Coordinates of C-alpha atoms in Angstrom, one line a residue:
M1 CA -16.6 -66.4 -26.7
F2 CA -17.3 -64.0 -28.8
D3 CA -14.5 -61.6 -30.0
T4 CA -14.4 -62.4 -33.5
L5 CA -17.9 -61.0 -33.1
L6 CA -17.3 -58.1 -30.9
A7 CA -13.9 -57.1 -32.4
S8 CA -13.2 -53.8 -32.3
D9 CA -13.8 -50.2 -34.6
D10 CA -10.4 -51.6 -36.9
A11 CA -12.3 -54.7 -37.7
T12 CA -15.1 -52.3 -39.9
D13 CA -16.1 -52.7 -43.5
A14 CA -15.9 -49.8 -44.5
A15 CA -18.2 -50.7 -47.9
S16 CA -20.7 -50.5 -45.0
D17 CA -22.0 -47.6 -44.2
G18 CA -19.4 -47.5 -41.0
V19 CA -21.5 -51.3 -39.8
R20 CA -19.0 -54.0 -39.9
T21 CA -19.9 -57.5 -42.0
V22 CA -20.4 -60.5 -39.2
T23 CA -20.9 -63.6 -41.5
L24 CA -23.0 -66.6 -40.8
G25 CA -19.6 -68.9 -39.9
E26 CA -19.1 -66.0 -36.9
V27 CA -22.3 -65.9 -35.9
L28 CA -22.7 -70.3 -35.6
A29 CA -19.3 -70.0 -33.9
A30 CA -19.9 -67.2 -31.6
V31 CA -23.3 -69.3 -30.5
D32 CA -22.0 -72.7 -30.1
P33 CA -20.0 -73.2 -26.9
G34 CA -18.4 -76.3 -27.1
P35 CA -18.6 -80.3 -27.4
R36 CA -17.9 -80.1 -23.6
P37 CA -19.8 -77.4 -22.2
S38 CA -19.3 -76.5 -18.2
V39 CA -20.8 -74.2 -16.0
H40 CA -17.7 -71.7 -16.5
E41 CA -19.1 -71.9 -20.1
V42 CA -22.8 -70.2 -18.6
S43 CA -21.1 -67.9 -16.6
A44 CA -19.1 -66.2 -19.4
G45 CA -21.7 -66.1 -21.7
I46 CA -24.0 -64.0 -18.5
D47 CA -21.8 -61.9 -18.9
D48 CA -20.8 -61.1 -22.4
A49 CA -24.9 -60.9 -22.6
V50 CA -24.1 -57.9 -19.1
A51 CA -21.7 -56.5 -20.3
I52 CA -23.4 -56.1 -24.3
R53 CA -26.3 -55.2 -22.6
E54 CA -25.1 -52.2 -20.4
Q55 CA -23.8 -50.4 -24.3
I56 CA -26.7 -50.5 -25.7
D57 CA -27.6 -48.3 -22.4
A58 CA -25.2 -46.8 -23.2
L59 CA -26.0 -46.2 -26.6
E60 CA -30.1 -45.4 -26.2
G61 CA -29.1 -42.8 -24.2
R62 CA -26.7 -41.2 -26.9
L63 CA -29.3 -41.4 -29.6
L64 CA -31.4 -39.1 -27.7
V65 CA -29.1 -36.7 -26.9
A66 CA -28.5 -36.8 -30.7
V67 CA -32.2 -36.7 -31.3
E68 CA -32.6 -33.5 -28.7
R69 CA -29.7 -31.8 -31.0
S70 CA -31.4 -32.5 -34.0
R71 CA -34.7 -31.2 -32.4
R72 CA -33.3 -27.9 -31.3
A73 CA -31.2 -27.2 -35.1
A74 CA -34.5 -28.3 -36.6
R75 CA -35.6 -25.3 -34.1
G76 CA -33.2 -22.8 -35.0
C77 CA -33.6 -23.6 -38.4
E78 CA -37.9 -24.1 -38.8
A79 CA -37.4 -21.6 -42.4
S80 CA -35.5 -24.4 -44.2
L81 CA -37.7 -26.9 -43.1
L82 CA -40.9 -25.3 -44.9
D83 CA -41.7 -24.7 -48.7
D84 CA -42.1 -20.8 -48.9
A85 CA -43.2 -21.2 -52.3
D86 CA -46.1 -22.3 -50.2
L87 CA -48.9 -19.4 -50.3
E88 CA -50.6 -20.8 -46.9
L89 CA -47.3 -21.2 -45.2
R90 CA -46.3 -17.3 -45.7
R91 CA -49.6 -16.5 -43.9
A92 CA -49.7 -19.0 -41.2
S93 CA -48.7 -17.3 -37.8
A94 CA -44.9 -18.4 -35.7
V95 CA -46.5 -20.8 -34.3
R96 CA -48.5 -22.7 -37.0
R97 CA -45.1 -22.6 -38.2
R98 CA -43.2 -23.6 -36.2
E99 CA -45.7 -26.7 -35.9
L100 CA -45.3 -27.5 -39.5
A101 CA -41.8 -27.5 -38.5
E102 CA -41.8 -29.6 -35.4
R103 CA -44.4 -32.1 -38.0
A104 CA -41.6 -32.5 -40.9
F105 CA -38.4 -32.8 -38.2
V106 CA -40.8 -36.3 -36.8
A107 CA -41.7 -37.3 -40.3
D108 CA -37.9 -36.6 -41.2
L109 CA -36.1 -38.7 -38.3
A110 CA -38.7 -41.5 -37.8
T111 CA -37.5 -42.0 -42.0
A112 CA -34.3 -42.4 -41.1
L113 CA -35.1 -44.3 -37.7
R114 CA -36.9 -46.6 -40.2
L115 CA -39.8 -46.0 -36.8
S116 CA -43.7 -44.7 -37.6
E117 CA -44.1 -41.5 -37.3
V118 CA -46.2 -42.1 -33.5
Q119 CA -42.7 -43.9 -32.7
A120 CA -40.9 -41.0 -33.9
S121 CA -43.1 -38.2 -31.8
H122 CA -42.3 -40.0 -29.1
L123 CA -38.9 -40.8 -28.7
V124 CA -38.7 -36.5 -29.9
D125 CA -40.9 -36.1 -27.0
T126 CA -38.5 -39.3 -24.0
A127 CA -35.3 -37.0 -25.8
R128 CA -37.0 -33.4 -24.9
I129 CA -38.3 -34.4 -21.4
L130 CA -35.2 -35.4 -20.4
A131 CA -33.4 -33.2 -21.7
E132 CA -34.2 -30.2 -19.7
A133 CA -34.8 -32.2 -16.8
A134 CA -31.6 -32.8 -17.3
E135 CA -31.2 -29.1 -17.6
H136 CA -32.5 -27.9 -14.6
A137 CA -30.6 -30.2 -12.8
A138 CA -27.4 -28.4 -13.7
R139 CA -29.8 -25.2 -13.1
R140 CA -30.1 -26.2 -9.2
A141 CA -27.2 -28.0 -8.7
A142 CA -25.4 -23.9 -9.7
Q143 CA -27.9 -22.5 -7.7
E144 CA -26.6 -24.3 -5.0
R145 CA -23.0 -23.7 -5.5
T146 CA -23.8 -19.8 -5.3
D147 CA -25.6 -20.1 -2.7
D148 CA -23.0 -22.2 -0.8
T149 CA -20.9 -19.1 0.6
A150 CA -18.9 -22.1 2.6
C151 CA -16.3 -22.0 -0.2
S152 CA -15.9 -18.1 -0.2
E153 CA -16.1 -17.6 3.3
S154 CA -12.7 -20.0 4.0
S155 CA -11.7 -19.0 0.4
C156 CA -10.7 -22.5 -0.6
S157 CA -8.8 -23.2 -4.6
N158 CA -11.0 -25.7 -6.5
S159 CA -7.9 -27.6 -5.4
S160 CA -8.0 -28.3 -2.3
C161 CA -11.6 -27.8 -1.4
S162 CA -13.6 -31.1 -0.7
D163 CA -16.8 -30.6 -2.2
P164 CA -16.6 -32.5 -5.5
G165 CA -19.7 -29.4 -7.0
C166 CA -17.1 -26.6 -6.6
A167 CA -14.3 -28.3 -8.6
D168 CA -15.9 -30.2 -11.7
P169 CA -19.1 -27.7 -11.8
G170 CA -20.8 -30.2 -13.8
H171 CA -20.3 -32.8 -10.7
A172 CA -23.2 -31.6 -8.5
S173 CA -26.3 -32.6 -11.5
L174 CA -24.5 -35.8 -13.0
S175 CA -25.8 -38.5 -10.0
G176 CA -29.7 -38.5 -10.0
V177 CA -29.1 -37.4 -13.4
T178 CA -32.2 -39.6 -15.8
L179 CA -30.7 -38.7 -19.4
V180 CA -26.6 -39.1 -17.2
E181 CA -26.9 -42.6 -15.8
L182 CA -28.5 -44.1 -18.9
C183 CA -25.6 -42.6 -21.0
R184 CA -23.3 -44.5 -18.9
G185 CA -25.0 -48.1 -19.3
R186 CA -26.8 -47.8 -15.7
F187 CA -30.4 -48.9 -16.2
S188 CA -31.8 -49.6 -19.9
G189 CA -33.7 -47.4 -22.7
L190 CA -37.5 -49.0 -20.7
H191 CA -36.6 -47.1 -18.0
A192 CA -35.8 -43.7 -19.5
R193 CA -38.6 -44.0 -21.5
A194 CA -41.2 -44.4 -18.1
M195 CA -39.1 -41.7 -16.5
A196 CA -40.6 -39.3 -19.3
D197 CA -43.7 -40.6 -19.7
T198 CA -43.7 -39.8 -16.0
L199 CA -42.6 -36.4 -15.8
A200 CA -44.4 -34.8 -19.0
E201 CA -47.7 -36.0 -16.6
V202 CA -46.4 -33.7 -13.9
P203 CA -47.2 -29.5 -14.5
H204 CA -44.1 -27.7 -12.3
A205 CA -40.8 -28.3 -12.4
E206 CA -40.1 -28.8 -9.1
A207 CA -41.5 -31.9 -8.3
R208 CA -40.6 -33.3 -11.1
A209 CA -37.0 -32.9 -9.9
R210 CA -38.6 -34.4 -6.9
V211 CA -40.2 -37.3 -8.9
E212 CA -36.5 -37.9 -10.5
A213 CA -34.5 -37.6 -7.3
S214 CA -37.0 -40.0 -4.9
A215 CA -37.4 -42.6 -7.7
L216 CA -34.1 -43.1 -10.5
P217 CA -32.1 -45.0 -7.5
S218 CA -34.4 -47.9 -7.6
A219 CA -33.8 -47.8 -12.0
A220 CA -30.9 -50.1 -11.2
R221 CA -32.4 -52.5 -9.5
T222 CA -35.3 -53.3 -10.9
T223 CA -38.0 -54.0 -13.9
P224 CA -39.4 -51.7 -16.3
A225 CA -42.8 -52.3 -14.8
Q226 CA -41.6 -52.3 -11.1
F227 CA -39.7 -48.8 -12.2
R228 CA -43.1 -48.0 -13.7
S229 CA -45.0 -48.5 -10.5
R230 CA -42.4 -46.4 -8.5
L231 CA -42.7 -43.7 -10.1
R232 CA -46.6 -43.6 -9.9
R233 CA -45.9 -43.5 -6.2
A234 CA -43.3 -41.0 -6.6
R235 CA -45.8 -38.6 -8.7
D236 CA -48.6 -39.2 -6.7
L237 CA -46.5 -38.2 -3.6
A238 CA -45.0 -34.6 -5.4
H239 CA -47.3 -33.7 -8.2
P240 CA -48.5 -30.4 -6.9
T241 CA -53.0 -30.9 -7.8
P242 CA -55.2 -33.1 -5.6
L243 CA -55.8 -36.6 -5.8
A244 CA -59.2 -36.1 -6.0
E245 CA -58.8 -33.2 -8.8
R246 CA -56.9 -35.4 -10.7
H247 CA -58.8 -38.3 -10.8
R248 CA -62.2 -36.4 -11.8
Q249 CA -59.2 -35.5 -15.1
A250 CA -58.7 -38.6 -15.9
A251 CA -61.4 -40.0 -15.7
T252 CA -63.2 -37.8 -18.2
K253 CA -60.7 -39.4 -20.4
R254 CA -62.0 -43.3 -20.4
A255 CA -62.4 -45.6 -23.4
V256 CA -63.1 -48.2 -25.4
Y257 CA -60.4 -49.6 -27.5
L258 CA -60.2 -52.3 -30.5
D259 CA -57.0 -53.6 -31.7
P260 CA -56.5 -56.3 -34.1
A261 CA -53.7 -59.5 -33.5
P262 CA -52.3 -62.4 -35.3
D263 CA -55.1 -65.5 -36.1
G264 CA -57.9 -64.0 -36.8
M265 CA -58.0 -61.9 -32.9
A266 CA -59.1 -59.2 -31.6
W267 CA -57.3 -57.0 -28.2
L268 CA -60.9 -55.0 -26.4
T269 CA -59.4 -52.4 -24.2
A270 CA -60.7 -50.7 -21.7
H271 CA -59.7 -47.3 -20.2
L272 CA -62.0 -47.7 -16.6
P273 CA -61.7 -45.7 -13.4
A274 CA -60.0 -47.7 -11.2
A275 CA -62.9 -49.0 -9.2
Q276 CA -65.0 -50.4 -11.9
A277 CA -62.3 -51.9 -13.5
H278 CA -61.2 -53.5 -10.5
A279 CA -65.0 -54.7 -9.9
A280 CA -65.8 -55.7 -13.2
F281 CA -62.6 -58.2 -13.7
D282 CA -63.5 -59.6 -9.8
R283 CA -67.4 -60.0 -11.1
L284 CA -65.5 -62.0 -14.6
T285 CA -63.3 -63.8 -12.2
A286 CA -66.4 -64.9 -9.6
T287 CA -67.5 -66.7 -12.8
A288 CA -64.8 -68.6 -14.7
R289 CA -64.7 -70.3 -11.1
A290 CA -67.5 -70.7 -10.4
V291 CA -67.9 -72.7 -13.8
R292 CA -64.7 -73.9 -13.0
D293 CA -65.7 -75.6 -9.7
R294 CA -68.7 -77.4 -11.3
G295 CA -66.4 -79.5 -13.9
D296 CA -65.6 -77.2 -16.7
P297 CA -62.0 -77.8 -18.8
R298 CA -61.6 -73.7 -20.3
T299 CA -59.3 -72.7 -18.8
T300 CA -60.0 -69.5 -16.0
A301 CA -58.8 -66.8 -18.3
Q302 CA -60.8 -68.0 -21.2
L303 CA -63.6 -68.9 -19.3
R304 CA -63.0 -64.0 -18.3
A305 CA -62.4 -64.0 -21.8
D306 CA -65.8 -65.7 -22.8
A307 CA -68.6 -64.6 -20.3
F308 CA -67.1 -60.3 -20.6
A309 CA -68.4 -61.0 -24.9
D310 CA -71.7 -63.1 -23.2
L311 CA -72.0 -60.0 -20.7
L312 CA -71.2 -57.2 -23.8
L313 CA -73.4 -59.2 -26.8
A314 CA -76.0 -60.5 -24.3
T315 CA -76.2 -64.1 -26.4
P316 CA -79.2 -66.2 -26.2
R317 CA -77.1 -68.9 -25.1
P318 CA -74.4 -68.2 -23.4
A319 CA -70.9 -70.0 -22.9
V320 CA -70.7 -69.1 -19.3
S321 CA -73.6 -70.2 -17.8

C-alpha cells in the first residue's frame, strides 16, 4: 500500500538534504484503500503501521546514540564551545566552564532539532542515563565472564563454547539493556524515556541495574503508562533509601503549578503527598455526586472542577451547593 512512499534510498532526492520528496498525489494515493476495501486492506494497513512503528522506535534509539556521542565529543573540546575572549570565562573554574560548555551544547542541539532548550536538555539526559546503564551492563557482563572459571577449566575455544558470552564479548550485555533494545525497535521512545526518568531517581548503579532488569522485559507488551507503573514498583523495591525517608524528601517538593490552555482556560496542578491528594479528590467526587443525585445536569468532572474553584475561592454563592 505504501510502496511509493516507502521507496528505497535510491529514490532520495539529493536536492532536498537527503529527505525524499513526497508529492501530494503520492500521499493521497497511499491513503486510498481502493473502491472495494476488504479485511485484507485493514490487516495490511495495520501490518504497515507496525513495521513503520518498529523503524521509528529503532531510529529513536539511534537518535539517542548520536546525541550521547555528540555530548561526549563536546566534553572533549569544551574550550572550542566557549568564547575565551570573555575575561569572566577565563577566570571561571573548571567546573563552571564545563557547565557553560554543556549549556552551549544543549542550546546548539535545541536549535538543530527545533526543540526548546528544556526538551533538548531532557533528550541529552535520557541519552546519557541510558548509555551509562548500557556501559554498566557491559562491565558487569565482562566481570561475570572473568569470574566464570568454566571456560578456563575446560580450555574451550570460542568456536566450541556453549556460553554465548564467550563467543561474543558483547552478547551478554545486549539482552535486557534499554538502549540496545530500543535500537532494535522492541518498544517506543516513550518507554525508553520512562526508564531513563526512573533510573535518574535511583542513586546507585547496581540498584539501577536491578530496576532495569526487573521492568524492561515488560516494555514490549505494555503501554508507556503501564510501563511507568511497573517502573515505579521496581524502583521502590530496588531503591537503597527507605520509603519513609524518600517520602519525606519528596514532600519537600510539593508545589502548585499554573499552565495556560487554549480558549481562555488553564490548568491548575497540585503536587501533594499521595494521601492528601486522594483525600482531596475523594471529597470533590463525593460533593459532585451528591449534586448530581439532586438532578444537576453538569457532568461529574464539571462538578468536581466547580467545587474545587468554590472551595479555593470561598465563593459567597457557590456554583456547587
